[in-house]
């Protein structure tokens, strides 16, 4: 989808609706100059990226083109375009997925790095954190009246077989983070196989809205429990849906999702401008207030002790990134064998 800065859009609308009409008119002169463009690939839902893109256009006059898709698909697309990049900025994707494919990205040290909590920073500057997303569980209180799930171990309980809402980790970068968290919290050798079996061969796929589909499946009763982001769960609870959110008793991860400038892109400076914009205090406050995502700025961090029941584990990001292809390959083997 493409957007024009408000002033330019208004001018085009005036020309298109004028008394004399524009039949035969050459509109090419109204297209933005090359240096005023930015192409973003994003796995975020429109509710997250759309207001930010519009605000960025208003502030900078830069014309933004947005292409959407799942994190894994977008990373594969970037790989296919490596010799002729069509994108300037990847907006979204978990820290582990971005780290695993960091060779696709140009290093950028934002001047706002000193405002970011050190635990979220990427050591080599290949990507920049945007928000923090704790992995949580949800359940439907109408369907689950007794013995509700309480943690990761619950996902392996046969009582929930075929009743778990979980996004396809080959589509959703967050879902891969959830899988990596599961394998780190419950290190038994067959945990991946046991969990896959308990899904009953069912995962949810889609674009940025796939985590909304997890909430939908639980709230509407086609699944009893689910695994999703804290933000998606809070949104469902706030909307009065049949959803209860819980933090796994064993602890959970709260890895960052990020932004990354594409190596060899055409509009690198504009991509950097967007990163700095996204880390501004006002934007981070908006993300916390309207998108229910945890900011990564030190001055806006929400202390862990202020969230009842939240226990953050020591998530091994390097391990999760290094094991990504192995875990996903095993996941595909399980799919093919089922």
Short mmCIF file of C-alpha atoms in Angstrom, two decimals:
data_model
loop_
_atom_site.label_atom_id
_atom_site.label_comp_id
_atom_site.label_asym_id
_atom_site.label_seq_id
_atom_site.Cartn_x
_atom_site.Cartn_y
_atom_site.Cartn_z
CA UNK A 1 0.00 0.00 0.00
CA UNK A 2 1.19 3.52 -0.73
CA UNK A 3 0.63 6.75 1.10
CA UNK A 4 1.28 10.37 0.21
CA UNK A 5 2.04 13.19 2.63
CA UNK A 6 -1.17 15.03 3.49
CA UNK A 7 -0.31 18.19 1.56
CA UNK A 8 0.51 16.28 -1.60
CA UNK A 9 -2.57 14.08 -1.26
CA UNK A 10 -4.77 17.16 -0.86
CA UNK A 11 -3.26 18.74 -3.96
CA UNK A 12 -3.85 15.62 -6.02
CA UNK A 13 -7.44 15.39 -4.78
CA UNK A 14 -8.01 19.03 -5.74
CA UNK A 15 -6.64 18.43 -9.21
CA UNK A 16 -8.61 15.24 -9.70
CA UNK A 17 -11.88 16.83 -8.59
CA UNK A 18 -11.42 20.23 -10.28
CA UNK A 19 -14.09 21.68 -12.58
CA UNK A 20 -11.96 21.19 -15.64
CA UNK A 21 -11.01 17.62 -14.76
CA UNK A 22 -7.56 16.11 -15.36
CA UNK A 23 -8.15 13.90 -18.37
CA UNK A 24 -4.91 13.56 -20.25
CA UNK A 25 -2.94 15.40 -17.56
CA UNK A 26 0.56 14.20 -16.78
CA UNK A 27 0.62 13.49 -13.02
CA UNK A 28 4.22 12.26 -12.97
CA UNK A 29 5.47 15.67 -11.92
CA UNK A 30 3.67 15.24 -8.56
CA UNK A 31 5.52 12.05 -7.65
CA UNK A 32 8.06 12.63 -4.87
CA UNK A 33 11.72 12.90 -5.72
CA UNK A 34 13.77 9.75 -5.17
CA UNK A 35 15.45 11.21 -2.09
CA UNK A 36 12.03 11.76 -0.48
CA UNK A 37 10.94 8.10 -0.56
CA UNK A 38 11.07 5.20 1.87
CA UNK A 39 10.03 1.55 1.37
CA UNK A 40 9.16 -0.39 4.52
CA UNK A 41 8.51 -4.12 4.88
CA UNK A 42 6.59 -4.84 8.08
CA UNK A 43 5.12 -7.76 9.97
CA UNK A 44 3.21 -5.44 12.31
CA UNK A 45 -0.58 -5.16 12.09
CA UNK A 46 -1.97 -1.99 10.54
CA UNK A 47 -3.05 -0.77 13.98
CA UNK A 48 0.65 -0.45 14.89
CA UNK A 49 2.34 0.71 11.70
CA UNK A 50 -0.33 2.87 10.07
CA UNK A 51 -0.51 5.75 12.60
CA UNK A 52 3.29 5.83 12.91
CA UNK A 53 3.84 5.93 9.16
CA UNK A 54 1.30 8.73 8.75
CA UNK A 55 2.92 10.76 11.53
CA UNK A 56 6.38 10.21 10.05
CA UNK A 57 5.17 11.43 6.65
CA UNK A 58 3.63 14.52 8.22
CA UNK A 59 6.81 15.39 10.10
CA UNK A 60 9.32 14.72 7.35
CA UNK A 61 7.52 15.01 4.02
CA UNK A 62 8.98 11.63 3.09
CA UNK A 63 6.66 9.43 1.02
CA UNK A 64 6.35 5.93 2.49
CA UNK A 65 5.43 2.71 0.72
CA UNK A 66 4.51 -0.17 3.02
CA UNK A 67 4.55 -3.88 2.17
CA UNK A 68 3.25 -6.38 4.74
CA UNK A 69 3.91 -10.02 5.47
CA UNK A 70 4.99 -12.49 8.12
CA UNK A 71 8.48 -12.08 9.52
CA UNK A 72 9.83 -15.29 8.00
CA UNK A 73 8.38 -14.52 4.56
CA UNK A 74 9.76 -10.98 4.63
CA UNK A 75 13.22 -12.19 5.59
CA UNK A 76 13.12 -14.70 2.72
CA UNK A 77 12.01 -11.91 0.39
CA UNK A 78 14.92 -9.75 1.51
CA UNK A 79 17.28 -12.65 0.86
CA UNK A 80 15.87 -13.08 -2.65
CA UNK A 81 16.32 -9.33 -3.28
CA UNK A 82 19.80 -9.18 -1.76
CA UNK A 83 21.49 -8.20 -5.05
CA UNK A 84 18.80 -5.65 -5.92
CA UNK A 85 17.14 -4.42 -2.70
CA UNK A 86 13.56 -3.26 -3.10
CA UNK A 87 13.15 -2.34 0.57
CA UNK A 88 14.89 0.21 2.78
CA UNK A 89 13.69 -0.73 6.26
CA UNK A 90 12.40 -3.87 7.97
CA UNK A 91 9.96 -2.83 10.70
CA UNK A 92 9.12 -5.73 13.00
CA UNK A 93 10.45 -9.18 13.68
CA UNK A 94 11.75 -10.63 16.91
CA UNK A 95 15.30 -10.02 18.08
CA UNK A 96 16.19 -13.67 17.57
CA UNK A 97 14.93 -13.73 13.97
CA UNK A 98 16.70 -10.46 13.16
CA UNK A 99 19.93 -11.65 14.75
CA UNK A 100 19.80 -14.92 12.79
CA UNK A 101 19.59 -12.96 9.49
CA UNK A 102 21.70 -9.93 10.41
CA UNK A 103 23.82 -10.31 7.28
CA UNK A 104 20.91 -8.72 5.39
CA UNK A 105 21.18 -5.48 7.35
CA UNK A 106 23.37 -2.38 7.32
CA UNK A 107 24.72 -1.39 10.71
CA UNK A 108 23.32 1.77 12.22
CA UNK A 109 24.17 3.35 15.57
CA UNK A 110 21.23 5.59 16.41
CA UNK A 111 22.10 8.74 18.38
CA UNK A 112 19.27 7.70 20.74
CA UNK A 113 21.08 4.53 21.80
CA UNK A 114 21.95 6.08 25.16
CA UNK A 115 18.21 6.35 25.88
CA UNK A 116 17.59 2.64 25.27
CA UNK A 117 17.81 0.11 28.09
CA UNK A 118 21.10 -1.80 27.57
CA UNK A 119 19.39 -5.18 27.75
CA UNK A 120 17.55 -4.47 24.50
CA UNK A 121 20.45 -3.15 22.44
CA UNK A 122 21.95 -5.20 19.63
CA UNK A 123 25.68 -5.38 20.20
CA UNK A 124 26.78 -4.87 16.60
CA UNK A 125 24.14 -2.36 15.47
CA UNK A 126 22.66 -4.63 12.81
CA UNK A 127 19.16 -3.88 14.14
CA UNK A 128 17.56 -1.48 16.61
CA UNK A 129 14.93 -2.40 19.25
CA UNK A 130 11.44 -0.91 18.97
CA UNK A 131 9.32 -2.44 21.73
CA UNK A 132 9.36 -5.29 24.22
CA UNK A 133 6.87 -8.14 23.91
CA UNK A 134 6.47 -10.54 26.85
CA UNK A 135 5.19 -13.98 25.84
CA UNK A 136 1.96 -14.77 27.71
CA UNK A 137 -0.79 -17.36 27.76
CA UNK A 138 -4.53 -16.81 27.50
CA UNK A 139 -7.58 -18.97 28.11
CA UNK A 140 -11.35 -18.78 27.72
CA UNK A 141 -12.95 -18.67 31.21
CA UNK A 142 -16.28 -19.93 29.85
CA UNK A 143 -14.68 -23.10 28.50
CA UNK A 144 -12.05 -23.47 31.22
CA UNK A 145 -13.88 -23.35 34.54
CA UNK A 146 -11.57 -25.65 36.48
CA UNK A 147 -7.80 -26.22 36.50
CA UNK A 148 -6.83 -23.43 34.09
CA UNK A 149 -3.37 -23.50 32.55
CA UNK A 150 -0.68 -21.86 34.64
CA UNK A 151 2.52 -22.12 32.63
CA UNK A 152 4.61 -23.70 29.90
CA UNK A 153 4.17 -27.18 31.33
CA UNK A 154 0.44 -26.84 30.72
CA UNK A 155 1.05 -26.72 26.97
CA UNK A 156 2.30 -30.31 27.14
CA UNK A 157 -0.72 -31.62 29.05
CA UNK A 158 -2.77 -33.99 26.82
CA UNK A 159 -5.99 -32.52 28.21
CA UNK A 160 -5.43 -29.54 25.89
CA UNK A 161 -4.61 -31.54 22.77
CA UNK A 162 -6.10 -29.88 19.70
CA UNK A 163 -7.40 -26.99 21.81
CA UNK A 164 -4.34 -24.70 21.76
CA UNK A 165 -4.20 -21.56 19.60
CA UNK A 166 -0.65 -21.07 18.35
CA UNK A 167 0.63 -19.13 15.35
CA UNK A 168 2.75 -20.91 12.76
CA UNK A 169 6.41 -20.22 13.68
CA UNK A 170 7.32 -20.36 9.99
CA UNK A 171 5.09 -17.32 9.48
CA UNK A 172 5.30 -15.46 12.77
CA UNK A 173 8.60 -14.30 14.20
CA UNK A 174 6.95 -13.89 17.60
CA UNK A 175 5.74 -17.48 17.49
CA UNK A 176 9.30 -18.63 16.92
CA UNK A 177 10.33 -16.60 19.99
CA UNK A 178 7.62 -18.43 21.94
CA UNK A 179 9.00 -21.78 20.73
CA UNK A 180 12.54 -20.82 21.65
CA UNK A 181 11.32 -19.69 25.07
CA UNK A 182 9.54 -23.02 25.55
CA UNK A 183 12.67 -25.01 24.74
CA UNK A 184 14.76 -22.90 27.13
CA UNK A 185 12.28 -23.07 30.02
CA UNK A 186 11.58 -26.81 29.57
CA UNK A 187 14.88 -28.30 28.39
CA UNK A 188 13.70 -31.90 28.04
CA UNK A 189 14.86 -33.39 24.77
CA UNK A 190 11.43 -34.09 23.28
CA UNK A 191 9.68 -30.84 24.29
CA UNK A 192 9.27 -29.64 20.70
CA UNK A 193 7.78 -32.96 19.57
CA UNK A 194 5.47 -33.17 22.59
CA UNK A 195 4.20 -29.64 22.07
CA UNK A 196 3.65 -30.17 18.34
CA UNK A 197 1.69 -33.35 19.06
CA UNK A 198 -0.44 -31.47 21.58
CA UNK A 199 -1.35 -28.90 18.93
CA UNK A 200 -3.11 -31.70 17.09
CA UNK A 201 -1.62 -30.61 13.78
CA UNK A 202 -3.21 -27.17 14.04
CA UNK A 203 -1.46 -23.79 13.79
CA UNK A 204 -2.72 -20.40 12.72
CA UNK A 205 -1.13 -18.52 9.83
CA UNK A 206 -1.49 -15.05 8.41
CA UNK A 207 0.24 -11.68 8.30
CA UNK A 208 0.60 -9.14 11.09
CA UNK A 209 -2.91 -10.00 12.31
CA UNK A 210 -2.09 -13.65 13.04
CA UNK A 211 -1.78 -12.94 16.78
CA UNK A 212 -5.24 -11.36 16.68
CA UNK A 213 -6.37 -14.69 15.26
CA UNK A 214 -4.99 -16.41 18.35
CA UNK A 215 -7.13 -14.14 20.55
CA UNK A 216 -10.12 -14.69 18.26
CA UNK A 217 -9.77 -18.48 18.43
CA UNK A 218 -9.73 -18.42 22.23
CA UNK A 219 -12.40 -15.74 22.71
CA UNK A 220 -14.77 -17.37 20.24
CA UNK A 221 -14.25 -20.85 21.66
CA UNK A 222 -12.63 -22.78 18.82
CA UNK A 223 -9.61 -23.14 21.14
CA UNK A 224 -9.52 -23.16 24.93
CA UNK A 225 -6.04 -21.73 25.51
CA UNK A 226 -3.43 -19.88 23.48
CA UNK A 227 0.04 -18.35 23.35
CA UNK A 228 0.38 -14.73 22.28
CA UNK A 229 1.94 -11.35 23.04
CA UNK A 230 1.11 -9.39 26.16
CA UNK A 231 -0.12 -6.57 23.90
CA UNK A 232 -2.57 -8.77 21.97
CA UNK A 233 -3.84 -10.32 25.21
CA UNK A 234 -4.33 -6.95 26.92
CA UNK A 235 -6.20 -5.66 23.88
CA UNK A 236 -8.58 -8.64 23.98
CA UNK A 237 -9.13 -8.29 27.72
CA UNK A 238 -9.68 -4.54 27.39
CA UNK A 239 -12.29 -5.16 24.69
CA UNK A 240 -14.30 -7.28 27.13
CA UNK A 241 -13.75 -10.54 25.26
CA UNK A 242 -13.85 -13.98 26.89
CA UNK A 243 -10.12 -14.02 27.52
CA UNK A 244 -8.03 -14.26 30.68
CA UNK A 245 -4.31 -13.47 30.45
CA UNK A 246 -1.63 -15.10 32.59
CA UNK A 247 2.13 -15.00 32.83
CA UNK A 248 3.70 -18.50 32.85
CA UNK A 249 4.68 -19.44 36.41
CA UNK A 250 8.07 -20.77 35.26
CA UNK A 251 8.98 -17.37 33.83
CA UNK A 252 8.81 -15.98 30.34
CA UNK A 253 10.79 -13.96 27.81
CA UNK A 254 10.28 -10.34 26.86
CA UNK A 255 12.52 -10.02 23.83
CA UNK A 256 12.44 -6.91 21.69
CA UNK A 257 11.08 -6.62 18.20
CA UNK A 258 13.09 -4.31 16.02
CA UNK A 259 13.90 -2.20 13.01
CA UNK A 260 16.72 -2.80 10.56
CA UNK A 261 18.16 -0.85 7.64
CA UNK A 262 18.53 -3.05 4.56
CA UNK A 263 22.07 -3.43 3.28
CA UNK A 264 22.53 -1.68 -0.09
CA UNK A 265 19.09 -0.01 0.01
CA UNK A 266 18.26 3.07 -2.06
CA UNK A 267 17.06 5.33 0.76
CA UNK A 268 19.32 4.52 3.70
CA UNK A 269 19.21 7.99 5.26
CA UNK A 270 15.40 7.98 5.27
CA UNK A 271 15.38 4.54 6.90
CA UNK A 272 17.66 5.90 9.62
CA UNK A 273 15.34 8.86 10.11
CA UNK A 274 12.43 6.48 10.68
CA UNK A 275 14.40 4.54 13.30
CA UNK A 276 15.22 7.73 15.20
CA UNK A 277 11.58 8.81 14.92
CA UNK A 278 10.36 5.44 16.30
CA UNK A 279 12.64 5.76 19.33
CA UNK A 280 11.56 9.28 20.23
CA UNK A 281 9.98 9.68 23.66
CA UNK A 282 6.64 10.82 22.23
CA UNK A 283 6.40 7.87 19.83
CA UNK A 284 7.43 5.38 22.51
CA UNK A 285 4.80 6.84 24.85
CA UNK A 286 2.21 6.44 22.09
CA UNK A 287 3.27 2.83 21.52
CA UNK A 288 2.82 2.10 25.23
CA UNK A 289 -0.51 3.91 25.53
CA UNK A 290 -2.24 2.98 22.28
CA UNK A 291 -0.50 -0.23 21.18
CA UNK A 292 -0.05 -1.68 24.69
CA UNK A 293 3.57 -2.54 23.91
CA UNK A 294 6.38 -2.03 26.39
CA UNK A 295 8.77 0.78 25.42
CA UNK A 296 12.52 0.14 25.25
CA UNK A 297 13.56 3.59 26.45
CA UNK A 298 15.12 3.66 29.91
CA UNK A 299 12.98 6.61 30.99
CA UNK A 300 9.77 4.77 30.09
CA UNK A 301 10.48 1.23 31.29
CA UNK A 302 7.80 -0.46 33.38
CA UNK A 303 9.46 -2.20 36.35
CA UNK A 304 8.92 -5.96 36.43
CA UNK A 305 7.66 -5.83 40.02
CA UNK A 306 4.80 -3.55 38.95
CA UNK A 307 3.30 -6.35 36.84
CA UNK A 308 1.72 -8.95 39.09
CA UNK A 309 2.75 -12.47 38.20
CA UNK A 310 5.42 -11.53 35.66
CA UNK A 311 8.72 -13.34 36.11
CA UNK A 312 11.25 -12.63 33.38
CA UNK A 313 13.68 -15.41 32.57
CA UNK A 314 17.22 -14.97 31.31
CA UNK A 315 16.32 -15.44 27.65
CA UNK A 316 19.35 -16.59 25.69
CA UNK A 317 19.01 -14.51 22.54
CA UNK A 318 22.24 -15.78 20.98
CA UNK A 319 21.12 -19.38 21.45
CA UNK A 320 17.65 -18.65 20.06
CA UNK A 321 19.17 -17.02 16.97
CA UNK A 322 21.71 -19.82 16.45
CA UNK A 323 19.06 -22.55 16.79
CA UNK A 324 16.42 -20.85 14.64
CA UNK A 325 16.97 -22.82 11.43
CA UNK A 326 17.39 -26.10 13.33
CA UNK A 327 14.17 -25.63 15.28
CA UNK A 328 12.18 -24.57 12.22
CA UNK A 329 13.60 -27.46 10.20
CA UNK A 330 12.50 -29.89 12.92
CA UNK A 331 9.08 -28.21 12.96
CA UNK A 332 8.73 -28.82 9.21
CA UNK A 333 9.70 -32.46 9.69
CA UNK A 334 6.94 -32.84 12.29
CA UNK A 335 4.45 -31.24 9.92
CA UNK A 336 5.41 -33.55 7.10
CA UNK A 337 5.23 -36.61 9.34
CA UNK A 338 1.82 -35.77 10.78
#
